[in-house]
PDB file of C-alpha atoms in Angstrom:
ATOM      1  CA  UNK A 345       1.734  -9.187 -34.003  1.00  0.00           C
ATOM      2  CA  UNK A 346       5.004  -7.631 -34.702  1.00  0.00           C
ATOM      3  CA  UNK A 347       8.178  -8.561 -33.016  1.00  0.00           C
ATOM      4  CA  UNK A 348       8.237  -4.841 -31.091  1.00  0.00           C
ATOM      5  CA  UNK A 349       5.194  -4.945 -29.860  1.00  0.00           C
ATOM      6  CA  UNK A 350       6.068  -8.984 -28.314  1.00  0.00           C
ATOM      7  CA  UNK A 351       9.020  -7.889 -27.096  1.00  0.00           C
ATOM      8  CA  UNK A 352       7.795  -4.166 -25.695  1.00  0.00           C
ATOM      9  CA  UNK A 353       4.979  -6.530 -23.822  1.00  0.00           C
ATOM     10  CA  UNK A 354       7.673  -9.054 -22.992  1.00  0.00           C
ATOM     11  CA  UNK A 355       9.383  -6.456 -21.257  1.00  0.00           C
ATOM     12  CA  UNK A 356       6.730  -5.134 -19.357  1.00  0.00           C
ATOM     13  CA  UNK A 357       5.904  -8.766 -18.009  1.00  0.00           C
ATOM     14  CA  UNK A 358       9.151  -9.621 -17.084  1.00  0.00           C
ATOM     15  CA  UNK A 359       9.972  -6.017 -15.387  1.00  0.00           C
ATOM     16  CA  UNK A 360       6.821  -7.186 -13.530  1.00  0.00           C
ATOM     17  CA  UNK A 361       7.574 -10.376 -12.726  1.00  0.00           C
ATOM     18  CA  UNK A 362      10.925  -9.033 -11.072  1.00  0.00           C
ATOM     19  CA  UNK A 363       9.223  -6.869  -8.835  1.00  0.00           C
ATOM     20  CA  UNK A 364       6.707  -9.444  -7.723  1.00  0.00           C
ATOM     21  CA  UNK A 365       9.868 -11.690  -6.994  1.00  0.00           C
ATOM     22  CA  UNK A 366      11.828  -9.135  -5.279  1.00  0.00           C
ATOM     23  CA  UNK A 367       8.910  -7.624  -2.844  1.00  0.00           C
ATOM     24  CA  UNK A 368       7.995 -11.498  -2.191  1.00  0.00           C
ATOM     25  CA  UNK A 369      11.779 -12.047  -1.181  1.00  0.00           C
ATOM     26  CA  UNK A 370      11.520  -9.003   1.059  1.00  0.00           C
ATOM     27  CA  UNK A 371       8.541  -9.736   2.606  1.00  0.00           C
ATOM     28  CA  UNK A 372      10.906 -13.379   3.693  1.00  0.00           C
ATOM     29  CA  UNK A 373      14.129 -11.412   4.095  1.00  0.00           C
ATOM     30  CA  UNK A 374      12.922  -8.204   6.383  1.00  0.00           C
ATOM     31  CA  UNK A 375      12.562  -8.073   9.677  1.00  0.00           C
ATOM     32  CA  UNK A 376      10.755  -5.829  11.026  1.00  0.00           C
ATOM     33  CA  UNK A 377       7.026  -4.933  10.203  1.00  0.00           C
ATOM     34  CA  UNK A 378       7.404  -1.256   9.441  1.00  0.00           C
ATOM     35  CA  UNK A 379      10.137  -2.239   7.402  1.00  0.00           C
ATOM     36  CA  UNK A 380       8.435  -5.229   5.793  1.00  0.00           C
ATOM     37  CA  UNK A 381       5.675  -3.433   4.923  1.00  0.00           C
ATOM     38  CA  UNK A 382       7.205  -1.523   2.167  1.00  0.00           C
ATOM     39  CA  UNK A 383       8.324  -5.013  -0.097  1.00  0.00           C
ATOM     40  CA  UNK A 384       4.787  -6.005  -0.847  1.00  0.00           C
ATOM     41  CA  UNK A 385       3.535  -1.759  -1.822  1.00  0.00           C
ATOM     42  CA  UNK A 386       6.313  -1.822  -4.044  1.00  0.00           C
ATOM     43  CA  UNK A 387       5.308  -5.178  -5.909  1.00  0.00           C
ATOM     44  CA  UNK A 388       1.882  -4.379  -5.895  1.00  0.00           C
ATOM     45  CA  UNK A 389       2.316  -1.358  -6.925  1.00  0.00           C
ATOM     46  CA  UNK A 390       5.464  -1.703  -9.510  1.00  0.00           C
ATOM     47  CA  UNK A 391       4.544  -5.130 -10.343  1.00  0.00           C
ATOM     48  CA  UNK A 392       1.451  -5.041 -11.108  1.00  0.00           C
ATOM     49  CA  UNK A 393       1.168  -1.882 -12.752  1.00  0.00           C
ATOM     50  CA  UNK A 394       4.058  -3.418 -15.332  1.00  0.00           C
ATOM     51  CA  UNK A 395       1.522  -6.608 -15.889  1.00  0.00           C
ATOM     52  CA  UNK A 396      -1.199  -4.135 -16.742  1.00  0.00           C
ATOM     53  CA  UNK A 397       0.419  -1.720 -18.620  1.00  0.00           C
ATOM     54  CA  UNK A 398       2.052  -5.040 -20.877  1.00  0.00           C
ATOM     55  CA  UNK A 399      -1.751  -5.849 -21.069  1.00  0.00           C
ATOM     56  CA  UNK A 400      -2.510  -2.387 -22.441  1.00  0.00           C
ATOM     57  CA  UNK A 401      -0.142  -2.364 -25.111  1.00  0.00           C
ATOM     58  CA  UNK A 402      -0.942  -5.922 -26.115  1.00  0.00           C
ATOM     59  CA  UNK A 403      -5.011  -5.420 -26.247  1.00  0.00           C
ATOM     60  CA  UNK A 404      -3.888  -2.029 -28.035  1.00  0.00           C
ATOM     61  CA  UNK A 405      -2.065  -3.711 -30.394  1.00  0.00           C
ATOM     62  CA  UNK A 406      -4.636  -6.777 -30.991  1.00  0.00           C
ATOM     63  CA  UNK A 407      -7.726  -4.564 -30.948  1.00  0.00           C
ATOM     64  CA  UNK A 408      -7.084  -1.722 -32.130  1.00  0.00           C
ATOM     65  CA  UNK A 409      -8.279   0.690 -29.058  1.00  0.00           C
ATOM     66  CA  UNK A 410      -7.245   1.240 -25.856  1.00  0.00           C
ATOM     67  CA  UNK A 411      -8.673  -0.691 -23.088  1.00  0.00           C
ATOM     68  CA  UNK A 412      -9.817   2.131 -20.323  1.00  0.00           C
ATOM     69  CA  UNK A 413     -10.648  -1.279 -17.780  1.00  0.00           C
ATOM     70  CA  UNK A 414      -6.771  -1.679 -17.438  1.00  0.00           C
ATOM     71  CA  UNK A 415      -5.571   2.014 -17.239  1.00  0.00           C
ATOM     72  CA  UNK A 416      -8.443   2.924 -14.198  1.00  0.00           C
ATOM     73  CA  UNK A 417      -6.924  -0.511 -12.304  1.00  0.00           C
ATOM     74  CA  UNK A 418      -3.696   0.379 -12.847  1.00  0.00           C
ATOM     75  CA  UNK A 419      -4.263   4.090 -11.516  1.00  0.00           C
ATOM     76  CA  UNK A 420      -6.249   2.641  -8.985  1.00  0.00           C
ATOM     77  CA  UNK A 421      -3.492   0.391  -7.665  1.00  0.00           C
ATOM     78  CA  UNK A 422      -0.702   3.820  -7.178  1.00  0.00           C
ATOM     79  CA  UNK A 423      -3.065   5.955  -5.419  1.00  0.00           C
ATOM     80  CA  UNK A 424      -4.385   2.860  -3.064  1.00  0.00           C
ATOM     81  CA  UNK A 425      -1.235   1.278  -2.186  1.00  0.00           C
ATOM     82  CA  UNK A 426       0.372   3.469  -0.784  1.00  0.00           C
ATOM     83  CA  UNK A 427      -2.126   4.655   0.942  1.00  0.00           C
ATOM     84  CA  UNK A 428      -3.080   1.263   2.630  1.00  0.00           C
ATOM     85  CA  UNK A 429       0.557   1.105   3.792  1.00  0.00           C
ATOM     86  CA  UNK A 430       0.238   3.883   5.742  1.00  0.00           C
ATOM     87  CA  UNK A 431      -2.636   3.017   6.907  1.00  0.00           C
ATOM     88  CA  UNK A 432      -1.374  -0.389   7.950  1.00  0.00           C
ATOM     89  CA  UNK A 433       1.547   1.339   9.855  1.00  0.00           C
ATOM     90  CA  UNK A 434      -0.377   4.296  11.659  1.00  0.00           C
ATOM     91  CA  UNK A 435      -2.462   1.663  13.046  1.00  0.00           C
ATOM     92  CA  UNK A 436       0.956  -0.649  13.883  1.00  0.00           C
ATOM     93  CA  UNK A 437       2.677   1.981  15.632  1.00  0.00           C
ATOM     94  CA  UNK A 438      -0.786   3.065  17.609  1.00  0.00           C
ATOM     95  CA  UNK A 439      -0.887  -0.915  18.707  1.00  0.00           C
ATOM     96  CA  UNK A 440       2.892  -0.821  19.807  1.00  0.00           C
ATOM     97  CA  UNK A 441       4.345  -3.022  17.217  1.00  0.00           C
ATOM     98  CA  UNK A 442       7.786  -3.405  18.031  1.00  0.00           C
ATOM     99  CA  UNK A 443      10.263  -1.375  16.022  1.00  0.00           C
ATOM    100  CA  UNK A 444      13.849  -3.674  15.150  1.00  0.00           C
ATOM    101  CA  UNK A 445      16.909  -2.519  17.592  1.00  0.00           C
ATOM    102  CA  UNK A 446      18.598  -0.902  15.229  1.00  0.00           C
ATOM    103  CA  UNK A 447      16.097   1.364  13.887  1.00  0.00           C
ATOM    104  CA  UNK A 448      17.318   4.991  14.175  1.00  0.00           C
ATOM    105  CA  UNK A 449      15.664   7.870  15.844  1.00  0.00           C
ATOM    106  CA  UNK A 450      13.918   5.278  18.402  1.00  0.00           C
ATOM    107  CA  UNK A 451      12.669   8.235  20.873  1.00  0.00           C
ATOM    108  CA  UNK A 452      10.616   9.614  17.969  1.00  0.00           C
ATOM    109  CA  UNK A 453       8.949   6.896  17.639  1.00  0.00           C
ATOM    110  CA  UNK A 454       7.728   6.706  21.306  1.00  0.00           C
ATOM    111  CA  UNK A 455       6.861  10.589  20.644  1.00  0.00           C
ATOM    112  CA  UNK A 456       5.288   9.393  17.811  1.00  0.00           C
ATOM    113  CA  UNK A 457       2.775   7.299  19.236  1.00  0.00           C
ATOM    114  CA  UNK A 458       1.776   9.360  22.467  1.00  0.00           C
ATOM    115  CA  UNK A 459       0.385  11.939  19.836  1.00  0.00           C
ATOM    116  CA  UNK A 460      -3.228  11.740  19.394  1.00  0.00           C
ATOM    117  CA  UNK A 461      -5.282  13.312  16.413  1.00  0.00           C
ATOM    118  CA  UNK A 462      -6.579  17.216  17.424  1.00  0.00           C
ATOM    119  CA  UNK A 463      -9.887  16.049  16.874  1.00  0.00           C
ATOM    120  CA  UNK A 464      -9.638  12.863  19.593  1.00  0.00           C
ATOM    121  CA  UNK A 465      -9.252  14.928  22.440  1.00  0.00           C
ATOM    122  CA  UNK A 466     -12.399  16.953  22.213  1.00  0.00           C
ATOM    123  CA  UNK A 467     -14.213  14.219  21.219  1.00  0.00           C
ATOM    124  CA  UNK A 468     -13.526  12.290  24.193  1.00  0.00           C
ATOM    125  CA  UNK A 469     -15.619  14.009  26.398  1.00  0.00           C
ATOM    126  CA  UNK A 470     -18.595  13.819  23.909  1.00  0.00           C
ATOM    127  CA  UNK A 471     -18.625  10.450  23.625  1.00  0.00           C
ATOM    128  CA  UNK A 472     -18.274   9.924  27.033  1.00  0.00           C
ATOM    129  CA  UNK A 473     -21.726  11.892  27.672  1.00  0.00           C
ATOM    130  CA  UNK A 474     -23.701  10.680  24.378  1.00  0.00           C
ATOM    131  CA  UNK A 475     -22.500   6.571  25.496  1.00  0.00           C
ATOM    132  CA  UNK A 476     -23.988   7.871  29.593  1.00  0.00           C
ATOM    133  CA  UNK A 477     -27.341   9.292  27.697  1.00  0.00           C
ATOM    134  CA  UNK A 478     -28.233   6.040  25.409  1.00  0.00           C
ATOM    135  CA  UNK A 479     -27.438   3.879  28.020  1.00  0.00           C
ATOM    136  CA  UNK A 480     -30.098   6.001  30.148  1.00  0.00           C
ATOM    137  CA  UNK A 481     -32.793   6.341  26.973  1.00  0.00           C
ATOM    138  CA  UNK A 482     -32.195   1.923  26.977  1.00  0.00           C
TER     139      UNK A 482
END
């Protein structure tokens, strides 16, 4: 292998090694969960992206194609993760996880969760009704 390619792969595993380290310290270091949340996307999604995109060049190199297995994980990981983040912090704010003191803009929050999805409201009185008639058909 030639010294380019080990040190362009190099690269890429210590870049990702650095953001592993860094969300891992901010998942320690951060306080709050909304805020805490956001040091273990980045890593997964920085981090491990560099790991498998140092893997790519490497098998590229070795082989002699590219390895489609790595690129569709790697593309996999950016859409999902931050994705699952927001999941993870709709459902947070919906279950009144506190917010720290010092968080700015605290009365949107509050606005913020007394929202409800469009969709929730005129659903309500549906599944009120279907829940009454299966409990009759029982």
């Amino acid at each position: 292998m030639s010294f380019i390619v080990e040190l362009i792969v190099s690269a890429f595993l210590i870049l990702g090694g650095l953001f592993v380290l860094v969300g891992s310290i901010g998942l320690l270091r951060l306080q709050d969960f909304y805020v805490r949340l956001h040091a273990p996307t980045k890593a997964t999604t920085l981090g491990l992206g560099c790991f498998l995109i140092g893997s790519m060049v490497f098998m590229y190199h070795t082989r002699g194609s590219l390895s489609i297995n790595e690129l569709l994980i790697t593309l996999f990981l950016v859409i999902t993760a931050p994705v699952t983040a927001h999941i993870l912090a709709k459902v947070a704010m919906h279950h009144r996880v506190k917010v720290m003191e010092r968080t700015r803009n605290q009365h949107l929050v509050e606005t913020a969760r007394m929202q409800l999805p469009p969709e929730h409201e005129s659903n309500k009185h549906d599944n009120k009704n279907s829940d009454t008639e299966s409990l009759d058909n029982k």
